[in-house]
mmCIF file of C-alpha atoms in Angstrom:
data_model
loop_
_atom_site.group_PDB
_atom_site.id
_atom_site.type_symbol
_atom_site.label_atom_id
_atom_site.label_comp_id
_atom_site.label_asym_id
_atom_site.label_seq_id
_atom_site.Cartn_x
_atom_site.Cartn_y
_atom_site.Cartn_z
ATOM 1 C CA UNK A 29 -17.634 -23.874 -20.869
ATOM 2 C CA UNK A 30 -17.241 -22.477 -24.369
ATOM 3 C CA UNK A 31 -14.309 -23.960 -26.302
ATOM 4 C CA UNK A 32 -13.833 -26.718 -23.738
ATOM 5 C CA UNK A 33 -13.304 -30.107 -25.319
ATOM 6 C CA UNK A 34 -14.271 -32.978 -23.024
ATOM 7 C CA UNK A 35 -15.084 -36.598 -23.749
ATOM 8 C CA UNK A 36 -16.440 -38.676 -20.868
ATOM 9 C CA UNK A 37 -16.377 -42.457 -21.073
ATOM 10 C CA UNK A 38 -17.858 -44.012 -17.969
ATOM 11 C CA UNK A 39 -16.521 -47.469 -18.734
ATOM 12 C CA UNK A 40 -12.886 -46.343 -18.999
ATOM 13 C CA UNK A 41 -10.457 -46.535 -16.068
ATOM 14 C CA UNK A 42 -8.064 -43.874 -17.386
ATOM 15 C CA UNK A 43 -8.552 -40.131 -17.749
ATOM 16 C CA UNK A 44 -6.291 -37.428 -19.069
ATOM 17 C CA UNK A 45 -6.609 -33.761 -18.104
ATOM 18 C CA UNK A 46 -5.164 -31.037 -20.314
ATOM 19 C CA UNK A 47 -4.358 -27.604 -18.838
ATOM 20 C CA UNK A 48 -3.199 -24.746 -21.062
ATOM 21 C CA UNK A 49 -1.042 -21.761 -20.170
ATOM 22 C CA UNK A 50 -1.765 -18.115 -19.444
ATOM 23 C CA UNK A 51 -3.485 -16.418 -22.419
ATOM 24 C CA UNK A 52 -3.536 -19.857 -24.027
ATOM 25 C CA UNK A 53 -6.149 -22.119 -25.525
ATOM 26 C CA UNK A 54 -7.157 -25.803 -25.331
ATOM 27 C CA UNK A 55 -6.399 -25.923 -29.047
ATOM 28 C CA UNK A 56 -2.721 -26.131 -28.061
ATOM 29 C CA UNK A 57 -3.248 -29.839 -27.321
ATOM 30 C CA UNK A 58 -5.056 -30.756 -30.533
ATOM 31 C CA UNK A 59 -2.070 -32.704 -31.873
ATOM 32 C CA UNK A 60 -1.850 -34.748 -28.657
ATOM 33 C CA UNK A 61 -5.540 -35.553 -28.320
ATOM 34 C CA UNK A 62 -5.450 -37.302 -31.681
ATOM 35 C CA UNK A 63 -3.073 -39.883 -30.173
ATOM 36 C CA UNK A 64 -5.202 -40.790 -27.149
ATOM 37 C CA UNK A 65 -6.960 -44.195 -27.226
ATOM 38 C CA UNK A 66 -10.686 -44.056 -27.908
ATOM 39 C CA UNK A 67 -11.509 -45.686 -24.578
ATOM 40 C CA UNK A 68 -9.906 -42.935 -22.427
ATOM 41 C CA UNK A 69 -11.812 -40.085 -20.818
ATOM 42 C CA UNK A 70 -10.467 -36.711 -21.985
ATOM 43 C CA UNK A 71 -10.941 -33.370 -20.252
ATOM 44 C CA UNK A 72 -9.434 -30.346 -22.018
ATOM 45 C CA UNK A 73 -9.992 -27.268 -19.854
ATOM 46 C CA UNK A 74 -10.614 -23.708 -20.930
ATOM 47 C CA UNK A 75 -9.534 -21.570 -17.997
ATOM 48 C CA UNK A 76 -11.916 -18.739 -17.152
ATOM 49 C CA UNK A 77 -11.245 -15.479 -18.999
ATOM 50 C CA UNK A 78 -9.490 -17.257 -21.865
ATOM 51 C CA UNK A 79 -10.888 -17.561 -25.383
ATOM 52 C CA UNK A 80 -12.701 -14.277 -24.738
ATOM 53 C CA UNK A 81 -11.929 -10.565 -24.459
ATOM 54 C CA UNK A 82 -9.194 -8.606 -22.708
ATOM 55 C CA UNK A 83 -11.755 -7.537 -20.109
ATOM 56 C CA UNK A 84 -12.810 -11.166 -19.558
ATOM 57 C CA UNK A 85 -9.212 -12.064 -18.793
ATOM 58 C CA UNK A 86 -8.846 -9.141 -16.374
ATOM 59 C CA UNK A 87 -11.954 -10.292 -14.495
ATOM 60 C CA UNK A 88 -10.552 -13.794 -13.917
ATOM 61 C CA UNK A 89 -7.975 -14.753 -11.287
ATOM 62 C CA UNK A 90 -5.345 -17.325 -10.447
ATOM 63 C CA UNK A 91 -7.554 -18.604 -7.611
ATOM 64 C CA UNK A 92 -10.379 -19.302 -10.066
ATOM 65 C CA UNK A 93 -8.046 -21.118 -12.476
ATOM 66 C CA UNK A 94 -6.624 -23.288 -9.714
ATOM 67 C CA UNK A 95 -10.136 -24.095 -8.519
ATOM 68 C CA UNK A 96 -11.122 -25.158 -12.045
ATOM 69 C CA UNK A 97 -8.213 -27.598 -12.171
ATOM 70 C CA UNK A 98 -8.931 -28.971 -8.691
ATOM 71 C CA UNK A 99 -12.631 -29.433 -9.442
ATOM 72 C CA UNK A 100 -11.880 -31.204 -12.723
ATOM 73 C CA UNK A 101 -9.537 -33.606 -10.935
ATOM 74 C CA UNK A 102 -12.071 -34.240 -8.163
ATOM 75 C CA UNK A 103 -14.725 -35.027 -10.749
ATOM 76 C CA UNK A 104 -12.460 -37.508 -12.534
ATOM 77 C CA UNK A 105 -11.449 -39.148 -9.251
ATOM 78 C CA UNK A 106 -15.111 -39.499 -8.273
ATOM 79 C CA UNK A 107 -15.537 -41.530 -11.455
ATOM 80 C CA UNK A 108 -12.800 -43.900 -10.302
ATOM 81 C CA UNK A 109 -10.292 -42.901 -12.956
ATOM 82 C CA UNK A 110 -6.516 -43.187 -13.018
ATOM 83 C CA UNK A 111 -5.537 -39.608 -13.811
ATOM 84 C CA UNK A 112 -2.798 -38.279 -16.060
ATOM 85 C CA UNK A 113 -2.147 -34.566 -16.590
ATOM 86 C CA UNK A 114 -0.738 -32.914 -19.691
ATOM 87 C CA UNK A 115 -0.008 -29.219 -19.327
ATOM 88 C CA UNK A 116 1.716 -26.290 -20.979
ATOM 89 C CA UNK A 117 3.420 -23.277 -19.367
ATOM 90 C CA UNK A 118 1.324 -21.901 -16.473
ATOM 91 C CA UNK A 119 -0.767 -25.071 -16.564
ATOM 92 C CA UNK A 120 2.306 -27.079 -15.549
ATOM 93 C CA UNK A 121 2.444 -25.170 -12.246
ATOM 94 C CA UNK A 122 -1.078 -26.313 -11.420
ATOM 95 C CA UNK A 123 -0.202 -29.864 -12.477
ATOM 96 C CA UNK A 124 2.883 -29.993 -10.260
ATOM 97 C CA UNK A 125 1.001 -28.582 -7.286
ATOM 98 C CA UNK A 126 -1.908 -30.985 -7.687
ATOM 99 C CA UNK A 127 0.408 -33.977 -8.073
ATOM 100 C CA UNK A 128 2.075 -33.000 -4.822
ATOM 101 C CA UNK A 129 -1.243 -32.853 -2.985
ATOM 102 C CA UNK A 130 -3.148 -35.860 -4.317
ATOM 103 C CA UNK A 131 -2.866 -39.004 -6.391
ATOM 104 C CA UNK A 132 -1.910 -38.453 -10.033
ATOM 105 C CA UNK A 133 -0.433 -41.307 -12.072
ATOM 106 C CA UNK A 134 1.985 -39.249 -14.200
ATOM 107 C CA UNK A 135 2.623 -35.790 -15.669
ATOM 108 C CA UNK A 136 3.560 -34.770 -19.210
ATOM 109 C CA UNK A 137 4.721 -31.154 -19.041
ATOM 110 C CA UNK A 138 5.680 -28.645 -21.720
ATOM 111 C CA UNK A 139 7.743 -25.482 -21.105
ATOM 112 C CA UNK A 140 7.626 -25.463 -17.300
ATOM 113 C CA UNK A 141 8.176 -21.829 -16.172
ATOM 114 C CA UNK A 142 10.152 -22.421 -12.978
ATOM 115 C CA UNK A 143 12.819 -20.024 -14.253
ATOM 116 C CA UNK A 144 11.719 -17.128 -16.449
ATOM 117 C CA UNK A 145 13.621 -14.987 -18.947
ATOM 118 C CA UNK A 146 12.576 -12.131 -21.216
ATOM 119 C CA UNK A 147 14.089 -12.242 -24.696
ATOM 120 C CA UNK A 148 14.106 -9.793 -27.590
ATOM 121 C CA UNK A 149 12.105 -12.324 -29.603
ATOM 122 C CA UNK A 150 9.390 -12.302 -26.932
ATOM 123 C CA UNK A 151 9.045 -8.517 -27.013
ATOM 124 C CA UNK A 152 8.929 -8.464 -30.810
ATOM 125 C CA UNK A 153 6.446 -11.340 -31.001
ATOM 126 C CA UNK A 154 4.110 -9.860 -28.384
ATOM 127 C CA UNK A 155 4.063 -6.535 -30.219
ATOM 128 C CA UNK A 156 3.331 -8.155 -33.578
ATOM 129 C CA UNK A 157 0.547 -10.297 -32.152
ATOM 130 C CA UNK A 158 -0.940 -7.313 -30.298
ATOM 131 C CA UNK A 159 -0.889 -5.191 -33.462
ATOM 132 C CA UNK A 160 -2.095 -8.161 -35.548
ATOM 133 C CA UNK A 161 0.858 -7.680 -37.892
ATOM 134 C CA UNK A 162 1.996 -11.172 -38.712
ATOM 135 C CA UNK A 163 3.355 -12.354 -42.025
ATOM 136 C CA UNK A 164 2.700 -15.804 -43.446
ATOM 137 C CA UNK A 165 6.428 -16.601 -43.382
ATOM 138 C CA UNK A 166 6.954 -15.710 -39.727
ATOM 139 C CA UNK A 167 6.548 -19.160 -38.222
ATOM 140 C CA UNK A 168 7.345 -18.187 -34.639
ATOM 141 C CA UNK A 169 4.932 -15.260 -34.650
ATOM 142 C CA UNK A 170 2.203 -17.256 -36.363
ATOM 143 C CA UNK A 171 2.545 -20.016 -33.761
ATOM 144 C CA UNK A 172 2.242 -17.449 -30.955
ATOM 145 C CA UNK A 173 -0.789 -15.857 -32.598
ATOM 146 C CA UNK A 174 -2.476 -19.250 -32.933
ATOM 147 C CA UNK A 175 -1.784 -19.990 -29.256
ATOM 148 C CA UNK A 176 -3.105 -16.601 -28.084
ATOM 149 C CA UNK A 177 -6.786 -16.898 -27.168
ATOM 150 C CA UNK A 178 -7.752 -13.299 -26.371
ATOM 151 C CA UNK A 179 -9.719 -11.281 -28.943
ATOM 152 C CA UNK A 180 -7.881 -8.212 -30.348
ATOM 153 C CA UNK A 181 -8.571 -4.973 -28.471
ATOM 154 C CA UNK A 182 -7.019 -1.617 -29.343
ATOM 155 C CA UNK A 183 -8.031 -0.014 -26.056
ATOM 156 C CA UNK A 184 -4.870 -0.153 -23.937
ATOM 157 C CA UNK A 185 -6.836 0.530 -20.745
ATOM 158 C CA UNK A 186 -8.574 -2.843 -21.052
ATOM 159 C CA UNK A 187 -5.202 -4.467 -20.368
ATOM 160 C CA UNK A 188 -4.526 -2.761 -17.034
ATOM 161 C CA UNK A 189 -6.327 -5.598 -15.257
ATOM 162 C CA UNK A 190 -3.736 -8.017 -16.628
ATOM 163 C CA UNK A 191 -1.091 -6.705 -14.223
ATOM 164 C CA UNK A 192 -2.556 -8.532 -11.177
ATOM 165 C CA UNK A 193 -2.862 -11.736 -13.198
ATOM 166 C CA UNK A 194 0.850 -11.703 -14.032
ATOM 167 C CA UNK A 195 1.752 -10.790 -10.440
ATOM 168 C CA UNK A 196 -0.205 -13.878 -9.389
ATOM 169 C CA UNK A 197 1.657 -15.938 -11.977
ATOM 170 C CA UNK A 198 5.062 -15.023 -10.569
ATOM 171 C CA UNK A 199 3.770 -15.811 -7.092
ATOM 172 C CA UNK A 200 2.728 -19.282 -8.286
ATOM 173 C CA UNK A 201 6.154 -19.811 -9.853
ATOM 174 C CA UNK A 202 7.855 -19.095 -6.523
ATOM 175 C CA UNK A 203 5.402 -21.365 -4.702
ATOM 176 C CA UNK A 204 5.926 -24.248 -7.134
ATOM 177 C CA UNK A 205 9.724 -23.991 -6.905
ATOM 178 C CA UNK A 206 9.454 -24.665 -3.176
ATOM 179 C CA UNK A 207 7.108 -27.603 -3.657
ATOM 180 C CA UNK A 208 9.097 -29.314 -6.428
ATOM 181 C CA UNK A 209 11.399 -31.013 -3.901
ATOM 182 C CA UNK A 210 8.481 -33.082 -2.593
ATOM 183 C CA UNK A 211 7.315 -34.315 -5.995
ATOM 184 C CA UNK A 212 7.038 -38.111 -6.183
ATOM 185 C CA UNK A 213 4.841 -38.440 -9.283
ATOM 186 C CA UNK A 214 6.521 -39.700 -12.488
ATOM 187 C CA UNK A 215 7.117 -36.612 -14.571
ATOM 188 C CA UNK A 216 8.062 -36.122 -18.234
ATOM 189 C CA UNK A 217 9.322 -32.593 -18.861
ATOM 190 C CA UNK A 218 10.040 -30.938 -22.204
ATOM 191 C CA UNK A 219 11.844 -27.610 -22.333
ATOM 192 C CA UNK A 220 12.626 -25.558 -25.431
ATOM 193 C CA UNK A 221 16.203 -24.348 -25.880
ATOM 194 C CA UNK A 222 15.011 -21.239 -27.733
ATOM 195 C CA UNK A 223 12.024 -20.525 -25.489
ATOM 196 C CA UNK A 224 11.187 -16.818 -25.496
ATOM 197 C CA UNK A 225 10.120 -16.706 -21.840
ATOM 198 C CA UNK A 226 11.099 -19.918 -20.018
ATOM 199 C CA UNK A 227 14.774 -20.416 -19.273
ATOM 200 C CA UNK A 228 16.281 -23.823 -20.135
ATOM 201 C CA UNK A 229 17.953 -23.522 -16.714
ATOM 202 C CA UNK A 230 14.656 -24.820 -15.354
ATOM 203 C CA UNK A 231 16.187 -28.248 -16.014
ATOM 204 C CA UNK A 232 18.635 -27.631 -13.141
ATOM 205 C CA UNK A 233 15.752 -27.604 -10.655
ATOM 206 C CA UNK A 234 14.659 -31.042 -11.849
ATOM 207 C CA UNK A 235 17.984 -32.754 -12.549
ATOM 208 C CA UNK A 236 18.180 -34.504 -9.165
ATOM 209 C CA UNK A 237 14.605 -35.816 -9.316
ATOM 210 C CA UNK A 238 14.891 -39.525 -10.072
ATOM 211 C CA UNK A 239 11.215 -39.617 -11.054
ATOM 212 C CA UNK A 240 11.615 -36.839 -13.655
ATOM 213 C CA UNK A 241 12.742 -37.309 -17.244
ATOM 214 C CA UNK A 242 13.801 -33.991 -18.755
ATOM 215 C CA UNK A 243 14.368 -33.494 -22.482
ATOM 216 C CA UNK A 244 15.343 -30.415 -24.470
ATOM 217 C CA UNK A 245 13.675 -29.398 -27.741
ATOM 218 C CA UNK A 246 16.730 -27.904 -29.422
ATOM 219 C CA UNK A 247 15.158 -25.781 -32.157
ATOM 220 C CA UNK A 248 11.795 -24.895 -30.615
ATOM 221 C CA UNK A 249 10.262 -22.036 -28.657
ATOM 222 C CA UNK A 250 7.412 -21.531 -26.222
ATOM 223 C CA UNK A 251 4.739 -21.978 -28.894
ATOM 224 C CA UNK A 252 6.618 -22.922 -32.045
ATOM 225 C CA UNK A 253 7.781 -26.525 -32.383
ATOM 226 C CA UNK A 254 10.330 -27.236 -35.069
ATOM 227 C CA UNK A 255 9.318 -30.271 -37.145
ATOM 228 C CA UNK A 256 11.973 -32.681 -35.792
ATOM 229 C CA UNK A 257 11.311 -31.591 -32.230
ATOM 230 C CA UNK A 258 7.578 -31.976 -32.710
ATOM 231 C CA UNK A 259 8.025 -35.441 -34.181
ATOM 232 C CA UNK A 260 10.076 -36.508 -31.160
ATOM 233 C CA UNK A 261 7.591 -34.895 -28.762
ATOM 234 C CA UNK A 262 4.605 -36.685 -30.266
ATOM 235 C CA UNK A 263 6.487 -39.985 -30.415
ATOM 236 C CA UNK A 264 7.300 -39.666 -26.713
ATOM 237 C CA UNK A 265 3.716 -38.766 -25.913
ATOM 238 C CA UNK A 266 2.478 -41.835 -27.743
ATOM 239 C CA UNK A 267 4.908 -43.970 -25.722
ATOM 240 C CA UNK A 268 3.745 -42.198 -22.569
ATOM 241 C CA UNK A 269 0.160 -43.222 -23.371
ATOM 242 C CA UNK A 270 1.112 -46.810 -24.251
ATOM 243 C CA UNK A 271 3.096 -47.245 -21.020
ATOM 244 C CA UNK A 272 0.280 -45.699 -18.998
ATOM 245 C CA UNK A 273 -2.236 -48.101 -20.502
ATOM 246 C CA UNK A 274 -0.377 -51.148 -19.143
#
């Protein structure tokens, strides 16, 4: 698929699957992929309808996205790989569900939307990205624009088909909340204290899970990572990879 970044190494025994969020892009994981050992298999999905037009996104569905993730995992398992999943936002819901259904070695999850909130910053950022009015100094807006994979479209009617996609998203959030109690897979969760759409209270749902390590990025948002937070995040990811390799 266009924009998908996959590297298959038949002689490796480890594989890592990246799953982006709604309206997102596989480019979100660029900083992480650089830290993966050269002998690992890497699969960085582009979910259908993303990295295209507003109409492309409307024509996709949650069922199709979930199928893409399941098929990617089946393919990696058929190659005899130990599988690790790294996911952001909506992608973390798929990761948690898949880990509950089948064998996954560990999860590395960013901004898990088990509890959602709508902030003034989110409304402002969405409007600026939609109108393509972003200034070079607006770091939060620029980060959101970079993470947004849909081509600009001034026809508001092309966005009507997005309503079912977001209804499906909230349905998946409710479903995943119910399944989280059964999770046994080691799980590393990073939430952002200033997230525009995911509530830090998500941590409450995971606090009693002995297999989950939850950390808060104090100065970061859903797309924007403050430099100290990003440094810590990448350091932890590198340790996650090193531990997984042994």
